[in-house]
CSV table of C-alpha atoms in Angstrom, one decimal:
chain,number,residue,atom,x,y,z
A,17,MET,CA,118.1,121.6,75.6
A,18,ASN,CA,116.9,122.1,72.1
A,19,ILE,CA,113.3,124.2,71.4
A,20,PHE,CA,111.9,120.9,70.4
A,21,ARG,CA,113.0,118.7,74.0
A,22,LEU,CA,111.5,122.1,76.3
A,23,ALA,CA,108.1,122.0,74.3
A,24,GLY,CA,108.0,118.1,74.5
A,25,ASP,CA,108.3,118.4,78.1
A,26,VAL,CA,105.8,121.5,78.3
A,27,SER,CA,103.2,119.9,76.0
A,28,HIS,CA,103.8,116.3,78.1
A,29,LEU,CA,103.0,118.4,81.3
A,30,VAL,CA,100.0,120.7,80.2
A,31,ALA,CA,98.2,116.8,78.8
A,32,ILE,CA,98.5,115.6,82.4
A,33,ILE,CA,97.0,118.9,83.8
A,34,ILE,CA,94.4,119.1,81.7
A,35,LEU,CA,93.8,115.7,82.4
A,36,PHE,CA,94.1,116.2,86.1
A,37,LEU,CA,91.7,119.2,86.6
A,38,LYS,CA,88.8,117.8,84.0
A,39,ILE,CA,88.7,115.1,86.7
A,40,TRP,CA,89.1,117.3,90.0
A,41,LYS,CA,86.6,120.4,88.7
A,42,SER,CA,84.0,117.8,87.1
A,43,LYS,CA,84.8,115.1,90.3
A,44,SER,CA,84.7,112.7,87.7
A,45,CYS,CA,86.8,110.5,85.5
A,46,ALA,CA,84.1,108.8,83.3
A,47,GLY,CA,85.2,108.6,79.9
A,48,ILE,CA,89.3,108.1,81.3
A,49,SER,CA,91.1,104.8,81.2
A,50,GLY,CA,92.4,104.1,85.3
A,51,LYS,CA,94.7,101.1,83.4
A,52,SER,CA,96.2,104.1,81.1
A,53,GLN,CA,97.0,106.3,84.4
A,54,VAL,CA,98.4,102.9,86.8
A,55,LEU,CA,100.2,102.5,83.4
A,56,PHE,CA,102.0,106.0,83.3
A,57,ALA,CA,101.9,106.3,86.9
A,58,LEU,CA,104.5,102.5,86.8
A,59,VAL,CA,105.9,104.3,83.5
A,60,PHE,CA,107.3,107.4,85.8
A,61,THR,CA,108.2,105.3,88.8
A,62,THR,CA,110.2,103.0,86.8
A,63,ARG,CA,112.0,105.6,84.8
A,64,TYR,CA,112.6,107.8,87.5
A,65,LEU,CA,114.8,105.7,90.3
A,66,ASP,CA,117.8,107.6,89.4
A,67,LEU,CA,116.3,110.8,91.6
A,68,PHE,CA,117.8,109.0,94.2
A,69,THR,CA,121.5,108.6,92.6
A,70,ALA,CA,122.2,111.3,89.9
A,71,PHE,CA,121.8,115.1,89.7
A,72,ILE,CA,121.1,116.5,86.5
A,73,SER,CA,119.6,120.1,86.9
A,74,ILE,CA,117.3,122.2,89.3
A,75,TYR,CA,114.5,121.3,85.8
A,76,ASN,CA,114.9,117.9,85.2
A,77,THR,CA,114.6,117.0,89.3
A,78,THR,CA,111.8,119.2,89.4
A,79,MET,CA,109.9,117.7,86.0
A,80,LYS,CA,110.1,114.8,87.4
A,81,VAL,CA,109.1,115.1,90.9
A,82,VAL,CA,105.9,116.8,88.9
A,83,PHE,CA,105.0,114.2,86.5
A,84,LEU,CA,105.6,111.6,89.5
A,85,GLY,CA,102.8,113.7,91.6
A,86,LEU,CA,100.6,114.5,89.1
A,87,ALA,CA,100.6,110.8,88.1
A,88,TYR,CA,100.0,109.0,91.1
A,89,ALA,CA,97.7,112.4,92.1
A,90,THR,CA,95.6,111.2,89.1
A,91,VAL,CA,95.1,107.5,89.9
A,92,TYR,CA,94.1,108.6,93.6
A,93,LEU,CA,91.3,110.9,91.9
A,94,ILE,CA,90.3,107.7,89.5
A,95,TYR,CA,90.5,104.9,92.0
A,96,MET,CA,89.8,106.5,95.9
A,97,ARG,CA,88.0,109.9,95.8
A,98,PHE,CA,85.7,109.9,92.4
A,99,ARG,CA,85.8,106.1,92.6
A,100,SER,CA,82.1,106.0,92.3
A,101,THR,CA,82.1,107.4,88.5
A,102,PHE,CA,84.9,105.3,87.6
A,103,ASP,CA,83.4,103.5,84.4
A,104,SER,CA,84.9,99.8,84.9
A,105,GLU,CA,82.5,97.9,82.9
A,106,ASN,CA,84.1,99.6,79.8
A,107,ASP,CA,88.0,100.3,80.8
A,108,THR,CA,88.5,96.6,80.5
A,109,PHE,CA,91.8,96.2,78.4
A,110,ARG,CA,94.0,93.4,79.2
A,111,VAL,CA,97.3,95.2,80.3
A,112,GLU,CA,99.1,92.3,81.1
A,113,PHE,CA,99.2,91.4,77.3
A,114,LEU,CA,101.1,94.3,77.4
A,115,LEU,CA,103.1,94.3,80.5
A,116,VAL,CA,104.0,90.6,79.4
A,117,PRO,CA,106.2,91.2,76.3
A,118,VAL,CA,107.1,95.0,77.6
A,119,THR,CA,109.3,93.2,80.6
A,120,GLY,CA,110.9,90.6,78.3
A,121,LEU,CA,111.6,92.9,75.9
A,122,SER,CA,113.0,95.1,78.4
A,123,PHE,CA,115.4,92.4,79.5
A,124,LEU,CA,116.2,91.5,76.0
A,125,GLU,CA,117.0,95.1,74.8
A,126,ASN,CA,119.0,97.4,77.2
A,127,TYR,CA,121.7,99.1,76.7
A,128,ALA,CA,123.2,97.5,80.2
A,129,PHE,CA,122.3,94.6,81.8
A,130,THR,CA,121.7,96.7,85.3
A,131,PRO,CA,118.4,97.2,87.9
A,132,LEU,CA,117.9,100.5,87.3
A,133,GLU,CA,118.8,100.1,83.4
A,134,ILE,CA,116.1,97.7,82.8
A,135,LEU,CA,114.1,99.4,84.6
A,136,TRP,CA,114.9,102.5,82.7
A,137,THR,CA,114.3,100.1,79.0
A,138,PHE,CA,110.9,98.8,80.6
A,139,SER,CA,109.6,102.5,81.1
A,140,ILE,CA,110.6,103.3,77.6
A,141,PHE,CA,109.0,100.1,75.9
A,142,LEU,CA,106.1,100.5,78.2
A,143,GLU,CA,104.9,104.1,77.4
A,144,ALA,CA,104.8,103.5,74.0
A,145,VAL,CA,101.6,101.5,74.7
A,146,ALA,CA,100.6,102.9,78.3
A,147,ILE,CA,97.6,104.6,75.8
A,148,MET,CA,96.5,101.3,74.5
A,149,PRO,CA,93.7,101.1,77.2
A,150,GLN,CA,92.4,105.2,76.9
A,151,LEU,CA,92.1,104.1,72.9
A,152,PHE,CA,90.5,101.2,73.8
A,153,MET,CA,88.4,102.5,76.0
A,154,ILE,CA,87.1,105.4,73.5
A,155,THR,CA,86.6,102.7,70.2
A,156,LYS,CA,84.4,100.4,72.5
A,157,THR,CA,82.0,103.4,73.7
A,158,GLY,CA,82.3,105.1,70.5
A,159,GLU,CA,82.3,108.4,72.4
A,160,ALA,CA,84.9,110.8,74.3
A,161,GLU,CA,84.6,113.8,75.9
A,162,SER,CA,86.6,116.9,74.0
A,163,ILE,CA,88.5,117.6,77.5
A,164,THR,CA,89.5,113.7,76.8
A,165,THR,CA,90.7,114.5,72.8
A,166,HIS,CA,92.5,117.4,73.8
A,167,TYR,CA,94.6,115.6,76.5
A,168,LEU,CA,95.0,112.8,74.1
A,169,PHE,CA,96.1,115.7,71.2
A,170,PHE,CA,99.1,117.1,74.0
A,171,LEU,CA,100.0,114.0,74.8
A,172,GLY,CA,100.5,113.1,70.7
A,173,LEU,CA,102.2,116.6,70.5
A,174,TYR,CA,104.9,115.4,73.5
A,175,ARG,CA,105.6,112.6,71.2
A,176,ALA,CA,106.2,114.1,67.8
A,177,LEU,CA,108.2,117.0,69.2
A,178,TYR,CA,110.2,114.5,71.0
A,179,LEU,CA,110.5,112.7,67.7
A,180,ALA,CA,112.1,116.4,65.6
A,181,ASN,CA,114.1,116.5,69.2
A,182,TRP,CA,115.8,113.5,68.7
A,183,VAL,CA,116.3,114.6,64.6
A,184,TRP,CA,118.4,118.0,65.7
A,185,ARG,CA,120.2,115.6,68.4
A,186,TYR,CA,121.1,113.3,66.0
A,187,HIS,CA,122.0,116.5,63.1
A,188,THR,CA,123.8,118.5,65.6
A,189,GLU,CA,125.2,116.2,68.1
A,190,GLY,CA,125.4,112.8,66.2
A,191,PHE,CA,123.4,111.4,69.3
A,192,LEU,CA,121.0,108.7,68.8
A,193,ASP,CA,119.4,107.0,71.4
A,194,GLN,CA,117.8,103.6,69.5
A,195,ILE,CA,115.9,102.1,72.3
A,196,ALA,CA,113.4,105.6,72.7
A,197,VAL,CA,113.4,107.0,68.9
A,198,VAL,CA,111.7,103.3,68.0
A,199,SER,CA,109.5,103.2,71.1
A,200,GLY,CA,108.8,106.9,70.4
A,201,VAL,CA,107.8,106.2,66.8
A,202,VAL,CA,105.5,103.4,68.0
A,203,GLN,CA,103.5,105.5,70.4
A,204,THR,CA,103.5,108.3,67.9
A,205,ILE,CA,101.7,105.9,65.4
A,206,PHE,CA,99.1,105.2,68.2
A,207,TYR,CA,98.3,108.6,67.9
A,208,CYS,CA,98.3,109.2,64.7
A,209,ASP,CA,95.9,106.1,64.1
A,210,PHE,CA,93.4,107.8,66.8
A,211,PHE,CA,93.2,111.7,64.8
A,212,TYR,CA,92.6,109.8,61.8
A,213,LEU,CA,89.9,108.0,63.1
A,214,TYR,CA,88.3,111.1,65.3
A,215,PHE,CA,88.4,113.6,62.3
A,216,THR,CA,88.6,111.9,58.9
A,217,LYS,CA,87.1,108.6,59.0
A,218,GLY,CA,82.9,108.6,59.4
A,219,GLU,CA,81.1,111.7,60.6
A,220,ILE,CA,81.9,113.1,64.0
A,221,GLU,CA,79.0,114.3,66.0
A,222,VAL,CA,79.5,117.1,68.7
A,223,LEU,CA,76.6,115.9,71.5
A,224,ARG,CA,75.3,119.8,72.3
A,225,GLY,CA,74.7,120.1,76.0
A,226,SER,CA,77.2,116.9,77.0
A,227,GLY,CA,80.5,118.2,76.1
A,228,LYS,CA,81.1,114.7,74.4
A,229,MET,CA,81.7,113.6,70.7
A,230,SER,CA,80.7,110.1,69.1
A,231,LEU,CA,82.9,108.5,67.3
A,232,PRO,CA,82.5,105.7,64.2
A,233,MET,CA,82.3,102.2,66.0
A,234,PRO,CA,85.0,100.1,64.7
A,235,VAL,CA,83.8,97.6,62.4
């Protein structure tokens, strides 16, 4: 394992922990898209089915179990424990617009037409767009808590580091996973668009005492 992949895994884990602790400590999931978190839980579920069929390493197995556990724990906090704080009125992205094309594409573009491979491919494609309900929610409300932006930052960093990992592996091992690379590039573009909007487009105002930042509304 190279340093880029390790750093990417750590960034991914930090992002998920930041979000989980934010909800747990504040006892509120305001500003968090439950739909995005359900999609991420679906990503991990369909990707890590090989937990029951193959053992790669203790590190690999541990990370998979942790990601699955935190993903479902976060969904539980949003829809069960703190559901009264869930902003369903603004979490309105139509996820079927993501699931239908992703499902179709996973059947058309895969490395082997087997259930596990199709589900793995589905998870890769879905991860590329799973953050869209969260970004849509932020754009719709025009504001986001600073802790939510930290979460998005580390998710974006995770994708950027994985792109570096793929470049490294191609130059050192001659390995190239076209499905993962293309999906990773698409996902990174979504995060770049968010940070461009957040840091350079219009004015950003820190709302004193609320821990929120107002974003320019889309034209």
